[in-house]
Structures are given as structure tokens and as C-alpha cells.
XYZ file of C-alpha atoms in Angstrom:
122
model
C 17.057 -3.771 11.817
C 13.611 -4.798 13.224
C 12.237 -8.231 12.886
C 12.762 -11.774 13.849
C 16.139 -13.368 14.420
C 17.183 -15.151 11.258
C 17.452 -18.913 11.417
C 21.092 -19.775 10.864
C 20.175 -22.991 9.077
C 18.443 -21.020 6.275
C 20.302 -19.392 3.477
C 18.385 -16.372 1.980
C 18.565 -16.142 -1.774
C 17.131 -12.631 -1.994
C 15.314 -9.938 0.080
C 11.776 -9.185 -1.191
C 9.748 -6.086 -0.397
C 6.339 -7.130 0.903
C 4.452 -3.946 1.986
C 4.718 -0.871 4.197
C 4.821 -1.743 7.939
C 1.538 0.153 8.452
C -0.205 -2.018 5.855
C -0.233 -4.803 8.536
C -2.425 -4.027 11.510
C -0.844 -4.702 15.012
C -1.081 -8.387 16.104
C -2.309 -9.563 12.749
C -0.779 -11.128 9.707
C -0.968 -10.852 5.899
C -0.206 -13.330 3.169
C 2.335 -12.527 0.411
C 3.245 -14.527 -2.659
C 7.050 -14.592 -3.019
C 8.670 -16.730 -5.773
C 5.550 -18.963 -5.883
C 5.662 -19.467 -2.151
C 2.973 -18.165 0.239
C 4.524 -16.298 3.141
C 2.666 -15.154 6.260
C 4.018 -11.862 7.588
C 2.985 -10.775 11.147
C 3.293 -7.459 13.014
C 3.334 -8.201 16.750
C 2.928 -5.296 19.229
C 5.396 -5.504 22.112
C 4.565 -4.356 25.683
C 6.724 -1.297 25.288
C 4.489 -0.273 22.274
C 7.067 -1.116 19.599
C 6.367 -3.586 16.817
C 8.229 -6.740 15.859
C 7.827 -8.302 12.449
C 7.976 -12.043 11.690
C 7.563 -14.240 8.616
C 6.833 -17.942 8.284
C 5.399 -20.189 5.609
C 1.590 -19.555 5.281
C 1.027 -23.280 4.689
C -0.276 -25.164 7.782
C 0.947 -28.748 7.526
C -1.684 -29.939 9.975
C -4.618 -28.900 7.819
C -2.888 -28.797 4.351
C -4.233 -25.258 3.833
C -2.591 -21.878 3.336
C -4.144 -20.201 6.464
C -1.440 -19.292 8.968
C -1.582 -15.601 8.062
C -5.159 -15.638 9.423
C -4.223 -17.097 12.823
C -4.187 -15.391 16.149
C -0.852 -14.096 17.552
C 0.156 -14.294 21.157
C 2.664 -15.802 23.579
C 2.805 -19.263 24.923
C 5.490 -20.421 27.340
C 7.518 -17.268 26.634
C 7.445 -17.842 22.849
C 5.727 -15.541 20.272
C 3.307 -17.754 18.341
C 0.495 -17.826 15.929
C -2.360 -20.295 16.425
C -3.569 -21.851 13.177
C -7.206 -20.921 12.540
C -8.156 -24.527 11.775
C -6.749 -27.041 14.303
C -5.281 -24.349 16.674
C -1.765 -25.691 16.549
C 0.792 -23.063 17.687
C 3.786 -22.126 15.507
C 6.758 -20.230 16.907
C 7.184 -17.127 14.832
C 10.971 -17.067 15.325
C 11.779 -20.678 14.540
C 8.661 -22.049 12.788
C 8.475 -24.985 15.242
C 4.954 -26.415 15.764
C 4.601 -26.587 19.649
C 2.109 -29.508 19.578
C 3.802 -31.404 16.740
C 7.551 -30.580 16.639
C 8.037 -32.987 13.705
C 5.974 -30.698 11.365
C 7.508 -27.235 11.532
C 7.127 -24.519 8.964
C 9.954 -22.475 7.609
C 10.745 -19.177 9.322
C 12.222 -16.250 7.384
C 14.404 -13.321 8.289
C 12.536 -9.921 8.257
C 13.800 -6.352 8.249
C 12.223 -2.896 7.992
C 14.078 -0.677 5.524
C 13.221 2.277 3.294
C 9.616 2.224 4.572
C 9.022 -1.399 3.554
C 8.841 -4.813 5.240
C 11.406 -7.009 3.575
C 11.554 -10.822 3.865
C 14.510 -12.987 2.876
C 13.425 -15.919 0.774
């Protein structure tokens, strides 16, 4: 199973197919509507050339906008993050924690690659 480590505090209700892995360009994200919730799904290229997939809420609580899927991915302090395109706050793609404002995290989702699809547990 490829993808982010699931957050043990979250209980997944169902797995949802989002798209084929190659539909997401390396180091970019896409937005998906799942059960009336906007999810940002990211494909992050690792140093060894493999890809890791992550999913968090697309909603940026700092700007009150659904924009995180358009943010820039990278690493900060050893953590894989996305920088919001509006106020540049960094969100940990594994946990959803906002590094600059820990009191305003976003939800992180478990991701797996199976049967040629990216699946997210929501």
C-alpha cells in the first residue's frame, strides 16, 4: 500500500476512488469532491524516484478558501508539507497540522493505490 500513514484518531467510513495515479503530476495536487467534502490529493516524488500520495482537506482555515490543492509541496523541518497559495501557511501532509498555527489543523486522510486508482478513506 502506497500513501500516507493513516491518522489513528480518524475512523474511515469508506474508501473512494479519486483518479489514476498518473492523473496527478509529480509534486502537485488535485481537488476532488467526496461526500460533499473537498479533498486535496497530492503526489510527492521521493528522492529515490518513487511517489508517495497524501490527502488532506482542501479548505485552508487561514484564508477561508478551498485552495490547498493548488499549493506548493516540499519539505520543512523533515516534514512533507504543502504551502497554502494565499497566506503561505504550511500544512503537514501526514497529520494535517498547520506548522505556523497548530490550533488550526486540517483533516488528513489515509490514501492507498489499488487497482490502478488512488483511493482515499473519508
